[in-house]
C-alpha positions as CSV (number, residue, x, y, z in Angstrom):
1,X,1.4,5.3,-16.6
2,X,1.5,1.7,-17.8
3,X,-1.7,-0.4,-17.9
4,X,-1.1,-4.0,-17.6
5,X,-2.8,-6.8,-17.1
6,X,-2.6,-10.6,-16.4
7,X,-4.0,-13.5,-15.3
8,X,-2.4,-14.4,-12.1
9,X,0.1,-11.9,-11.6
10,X,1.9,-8.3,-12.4
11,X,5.1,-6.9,-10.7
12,X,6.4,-3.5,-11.7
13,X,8.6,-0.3,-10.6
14,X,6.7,2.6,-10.3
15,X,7.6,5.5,-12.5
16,X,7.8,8.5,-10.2
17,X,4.4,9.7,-9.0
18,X,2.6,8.3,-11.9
19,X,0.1,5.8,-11.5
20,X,-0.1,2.5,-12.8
21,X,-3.6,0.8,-13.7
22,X,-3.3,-3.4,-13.2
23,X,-6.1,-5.4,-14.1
24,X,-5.5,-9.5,-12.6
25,X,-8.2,-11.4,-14.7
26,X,-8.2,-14.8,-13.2
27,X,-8.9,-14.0,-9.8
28,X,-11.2,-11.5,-8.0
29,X,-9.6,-11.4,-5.1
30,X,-6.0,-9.9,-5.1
31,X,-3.0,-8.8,-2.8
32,X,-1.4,-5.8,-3.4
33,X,2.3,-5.9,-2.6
34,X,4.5,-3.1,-1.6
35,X,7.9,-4.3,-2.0
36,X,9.5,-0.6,-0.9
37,X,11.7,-0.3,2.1
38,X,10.5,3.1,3.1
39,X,7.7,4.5,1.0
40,X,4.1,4.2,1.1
41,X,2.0,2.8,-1.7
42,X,-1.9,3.6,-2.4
43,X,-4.7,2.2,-4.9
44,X,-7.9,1.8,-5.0
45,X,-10.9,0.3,-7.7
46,X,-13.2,2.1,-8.3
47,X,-12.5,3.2,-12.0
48,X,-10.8,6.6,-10.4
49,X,-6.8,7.6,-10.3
50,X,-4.9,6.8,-7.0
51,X,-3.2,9.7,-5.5
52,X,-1.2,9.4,-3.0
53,X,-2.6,9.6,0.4
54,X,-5.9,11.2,-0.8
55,X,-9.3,10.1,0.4
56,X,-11.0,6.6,-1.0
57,X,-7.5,5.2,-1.3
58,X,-6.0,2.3,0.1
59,X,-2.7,2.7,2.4
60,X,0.0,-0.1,2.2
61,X,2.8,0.4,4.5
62,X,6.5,-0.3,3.1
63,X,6.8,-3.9,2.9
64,X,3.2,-4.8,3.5
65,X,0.5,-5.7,1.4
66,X,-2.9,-5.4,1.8
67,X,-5.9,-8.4,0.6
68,X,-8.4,-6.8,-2.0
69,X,-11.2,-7.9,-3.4
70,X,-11.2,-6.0,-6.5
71,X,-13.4,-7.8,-8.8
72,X,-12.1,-7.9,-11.9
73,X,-12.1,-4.0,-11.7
74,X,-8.3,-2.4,-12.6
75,X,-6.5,-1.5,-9.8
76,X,-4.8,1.8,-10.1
77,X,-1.9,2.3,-7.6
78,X,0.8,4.9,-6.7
79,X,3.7,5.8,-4.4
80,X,6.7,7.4,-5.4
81,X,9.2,5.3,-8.4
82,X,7.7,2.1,-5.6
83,X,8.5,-2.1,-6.9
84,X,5.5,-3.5,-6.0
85,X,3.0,-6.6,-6.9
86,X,-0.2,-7.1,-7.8
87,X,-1.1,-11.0,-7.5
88,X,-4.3,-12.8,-7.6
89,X,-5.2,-15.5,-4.5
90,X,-7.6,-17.7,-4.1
91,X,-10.5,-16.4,-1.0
C-alpha cells in the first residue's frame, strides 16, 4: 500500500489489489482519475479501506473520473495494478 500525499496532485500505478491511501492537502475538492483502459477503480473517504466493488465505495469507470469532495480526508482507492490520479480543483 503506499500513502502519499500532496498539495495539488498524486499519480500512481496501483500495485495489484492493494489499496493506496492519497491525501491532496491544498484543495478540498478533488477528481479522481482512472487512467485504465479496461478496469474499474473504487475509493472512498471515510477513514475505511476501499475494496473493490464493495458497498460505500465509489465506482470510476475505465477512463473516467469522478469530482469528490473529500475534505482534506485521505482518499483510499483500489482496482487491480490500475494508473490513476488523484488531483485537487478548484469548486
Amino acid at each position: 500500500m503506499a500513502t502519499e500525499s500532496a498539495e495539488r496532485s498524486v499519480h500512481n500505478t496501483l500495485s495489484g489489489t492493494t489499496a493506496d491511501a492519497i491525501t491532496i492537502t491544498g484543495f478540498d475538492t478533488v477528481d479522481v482519475i482512472n487512467r485504465a483502459a479496461s478496469t474499474a477503480l473504487y475509493f472512498r473517504s471515510d477513514g475505511t479501506t476501499a475494496v473493490g466493488a464493495a458497498n460505500g465505495c465509489d465506482y470510476v469507470a475505465p477512463g473516467g473520473f469522478v469530482r469528490h469532495n473529500a475534505d482534506g480526508r485521505a482518499i483510499s482507492i483500489v482496482g487491480d495494478g490500475n494508473d490513476y490520479s488523484v488531483i485537487g480543483v478548484s469548486a
